[in-house]
Structures are given as structure tokens and as C-alpha cells.
Amino acid sequence: MENYPLPKFHFRVEWGGARIGFTEVSGLDVETEIIEYRTGDQPEYSKMKIPGMQKYSNVTLKRGVVQADNEYFNWWNTVALNKVERRDITISLLNEEHAPVMVWKLKNAWASKIQSTDLKADGNETAIESVEIVYDSMSIQNE
């Protein structure tokens, strides 16, 4: 059997709220910061580059607006001075049997931004809302 790249349209998000479907997940990025260093007696006139701390991008979750469902806003409203409800979030890319083949685990996540849908009188699209998530660390497991 040949190995094909995985399609990205079949996924599940476990976010600590009610079981709802998300239409899009973006921002699953991690980057290692670069530290430039040079000793005074180094023979080359250039800096050495060494790995520093890891930096994670914010993750955006999008879903269709559902009447009388305020879970995004209720979670976002837990943010107060030095207090916030933190959740672990698991994002799984699924195969044809609905089993995870790649899993991203976000630790201590909280909602930093809510974006409501745009409104357009001549539009014919579904209303989409999004929540931007910040978190402390991420692990990636390729099953």
C-alpha cells in the first residue's frame, strides 16, 4: 500500500465545553527562538546561533453560530485580573475509521479573543464565530 498525505478535513476538537463541531482550526505553530552569542576571544567576527525558548502561536477555532449557545462568551468571561479558567485542549486529525492519526495537545489554554460573525445583507453564507486561544505548551503526537 502506498503512503498518501492525510486529508485535513476530518478532525475533532475536545475543548472542555459541550461537544460541538468546529469548521476550522488554524495556528498550530511552534517556533524555537534564536539566541545570538559571541565570546570576546572568538576568532570569527560573527555570532554563534544557539536554540532558545519555544514560542507558540495563538490557535483560532471557528464554528457556525448556533442560536442560544453562549459557551465561547461564557469561557471568555472567566478572564479577570490574574484569574482565568484554563483548559487542556486536544485537536485530533482522524482517519477513515474516525481514529486519531495525529494529535495536538494544548496545555493550560484560555480564550483571549472572541470574534463574532460579520453581517452582510446580500450574503448567502453561514454565520461563523471564532475564538482565539493562548496556551502554555503544546505536544504533538503522530500516531
Short mmCIF file of C-alpha atoms in Angstrom, two decimals:
data_model
loop_
_atom_site.label_atom_id
_atom_site.label_comp_id
_atom_site.label_asym_id
_atom_site.label_seq_id
_atom_site.Cartn_x
_atom_site.Cartn_y
_atom_site.Cartn_z
CA MET A 1 0.00 0.00 0.00
CA GLU A 2 1.31 3.42 -0.92
CA ASN A 3 1.60 6.22 1.61
CA TYR A 4 -0.51 9.22 0.78
CA PRO A 5 -0.65 12.53 2.65
CA LEU A 6 -3.54 12.78 5.09
CA PRO A 7 -6.58 14.88 4.22
CA LYS A 8 -7.17 17.75 6.64
CA PHE A 9 -10.97 17.94 6.64
CA HIS A 10 -11.72 15.17 9.20
CA PHE A 11 -10.81 16.33 12.71
CA ARG A 12 -12.14 16.56 16.26
CA VAL A 13 -11.60 19.21 18.93
CA GLU A 14 -12.05 18.41 22.62
CA TRP A 15 -12.08 21.79 24.35
CA GLY A 16 -13.72 21.21 27.71
CA GLY A 17 -17.10 22.56 26.65
CA ALA A 18 -20.12 20.91 25.08
CA ARG A 19 -19.44 18.58 22.16
CA ILE A 20 -19.68 20.87 19.16
CA GLY A 21 -18.14 20.74 15.73
CA PHE A 22 -15.61 23.27 14.56
CA THR A 23 -15.25 24.20 10.91
CA GLU A 24 -11.64 25.35 11.08
CA VAL A 25 -8.57 25.18 13.29
CA SER A 26 -5.58 27.38 12.48
CA GLY A 27 -2.36 28.50 14.14
CA LEU A 28 -0.86 25.18 15.27
CA ASP A 29 2.65 26.67 15.05
CA VAL A 30 5.67 26.27 17.27
CA GLU A 31 8.96 28.08 16.84
CA THR A 32 12.32 27.94 18.59
CA GLU A 33 13.70 31.39 19.28
CA ILE A 34 17.31 32.07 18.28
CA ILE A 35 19.89 33.34 20.73
CA GLU A 36 22.92 35.03 19.17
CA TYR A 37 26.11 34.83 21.22
CA ARG A 38 29.74 35.69 20.70
CA THR A 39 32.65 35.40 23.11
CA GLY A 40 35.26 38.16 23.10
CA ASP A 41 38.08 35.84 22.04
CA GLN A 42 36.16 34.12 19.24
CA PRO A 43 38.36 34.08 16.11
CA GLU A 44 35.45 34.64 13.72
CA TYR A 45 33.81 38.04 13.53
CA SER A 46 30.34 36.58 13.62
CA LYS A 47 27.87 35.46 16.23
CA MET A 48 27.08 31.86 17.08
CA LYS A 49 23.38 30.98 16.90
CA ILE A 50 22.00 28.67 19.58
CA PRO A 51 18.45 27.48 20.28
CA GLY A 52 16.45 29.40 22.86
CA MET A 53 12.95 29.12 24.26
CA GLN A 54 9.99 27.75 22.36
CA LYS A 55 7.26 30.14 21.25
CA TYR A 56 3.71 29.07 20.38
CA SER A 57 1.27 30.85 18.08
CA ASN A 58 -2.29 31.53 19.13
CA VAL A 59 -4.77 28.94 17.88
CA THR A 60 -8.05 30.03 16.29
CA LEU A 61 -11.15 27.82 16.41
CA LYS A 62 -14.07 28.65 14.11
CA ARG A 63 -17.60 27.30 14.15
CA GLY A 64 -21.08 28.10 12.90
CA VAL A 65 -23.21 30.35 15.10
CA VAL A 66 -25.86 28.36 16.96
CA GLN A 67 -28.87 30.12 18.47
CA ALA A 68 -28.77 30.48 22.29
CA ASP A 69 -25.27 28.91 22.55
CA ASN A 70 -23.00 31.22 24.55
CA GLU A 71 -20.21 28.80 25.52
CA TYR A 72 -17.48 30.87 23.82
CA PHE A 73 -18.60 34.02 25.61
CA ASN A 74 -19.04 32.28 28.97
CA TRP A 75 -15.48 30.90 28.80
CA TRP A 76 -14.07 34.25 27.67
CA ASN A 77 -15.90 35.98 30.56
CA THR A 78 -13.92 33.92 33.10
CA VAL A 79 -10.96 36.22 32.42
CA ALA A 80 -10.44 38.55 35.36
CA LEU A 81 -7.41 40.23 36.88
CA ASN A 82 -4.91 37.39 37.46
CA LYS A 83 -7.67 34.75 37.22
CA VAL A 84 -8.90 32.74 34.26
CA GLU A 85 -10.43 29.33 33.61
CA ARG A 86 -7.71 27.29 31.91
CA ARG A 87 -8.49 24.16 29.90
CA ASP A 88 -6.48 21.46 28.17
CA ILE A 89 -7.49 21.21 24.51
CA THR A 90 -6.94 18.19 22.27
CA ILE A 91 -7.09 18.51 18.49
CA SER A 92 -7.08 15.21 16.58
CA LEU A 93 -6.72 14.60 12.85
CA LEU A 94 -8.81 11.49 12.12
CA ASN A 95 -8.56 8.66 9.60
CA GLU A 96 -11.43 6.93 7.76
CA GLU A 97 -12.27 4.84 10.84
CA HIS A 98 -12.50 8.05 12.95
CA ALA A 99 -9.35 7.11 14.88
CA PRO A 100 -6.72 9.79 15.63
CA VAL A 101 -3.61 9.68 13.45
CA MET A 102 -2.11 12.98 14.61
CA VAL A 103 -2.85 14.73 17.90
CA TRP A 104 -2.03 18.22 19.16
CA LYS A 105 -2.40 18.77 22.93
CA LEU A 106 -2.57 22.36 24.19
CA LYS A 107 -1.89 22.77 27.92
CA ASN A 108 -3.48 25.45 30.13
CA ALA A 109 -5.36 27.19 27.32
CA TRP A 110 -7.68 30.14 27.76
CA ALA A 111 -9.77 32.30 25.45
CA SER A 112 -8.10 35.63 24.71
CA LYS A 113 -10.33 36.88 21.90
CA ILE A 114 -13.84 36.28 20.59
CA GLN A 115 -14.78 37.34 17.08
CA SER A 116 -18.44 37.39 16.17
CA THR A 117 -19.68 36.89 12.64
CA ASP A 118 -19.77 39.67 10.10
CA LEU A 119 -23.19 40.63 8.83
CA LYS A 120 -23.95 41.21 5.16
CA ALA A 121 -27.41 41.94 3.73
CA ASP A 122 -26.65 40.43 0.31
CA GLY A 123 -24.64 37.47 1.61
CA ASN A 124 -25.57 33.80 1.38
CA GLU A 125 -23.11 32.28 3.85
CA THR A 126 -23.42 30.66 7.25
CA ALA A 127 -22.68 32.88 10.26
CA ILE A 128 -19.24 31.92 11.63
CA GLU A 129 -17.77 32.92 15.00
CA SER A 130 -14.26 32.31 16.25
CA VAL A 131 -12.31 32.14 19.48
CA GLU A 132 -8.58 32.77 19.77
CA ILE A 133 -6.79 30.52 22.25
CA VAL A 134 -3.50 31.14 24.05
CA TYR A 135 -1.74 28.34 25.91
CA ASP A 136 1.43 27.45 27.82
CA SER A 137 2.76 24.48 25.85
CA MET A 138 1.92 22.07 23.04
CA SER A 139 2.80 18.44 22.39
CA ILE A 140 2.39 16.75 19.01
CA GLN A 141 1.88 13.01 18.63
CA ASN A 142 1.97 11.36 15.22
CA GLU A 143 0.16 8.05 15.84
#
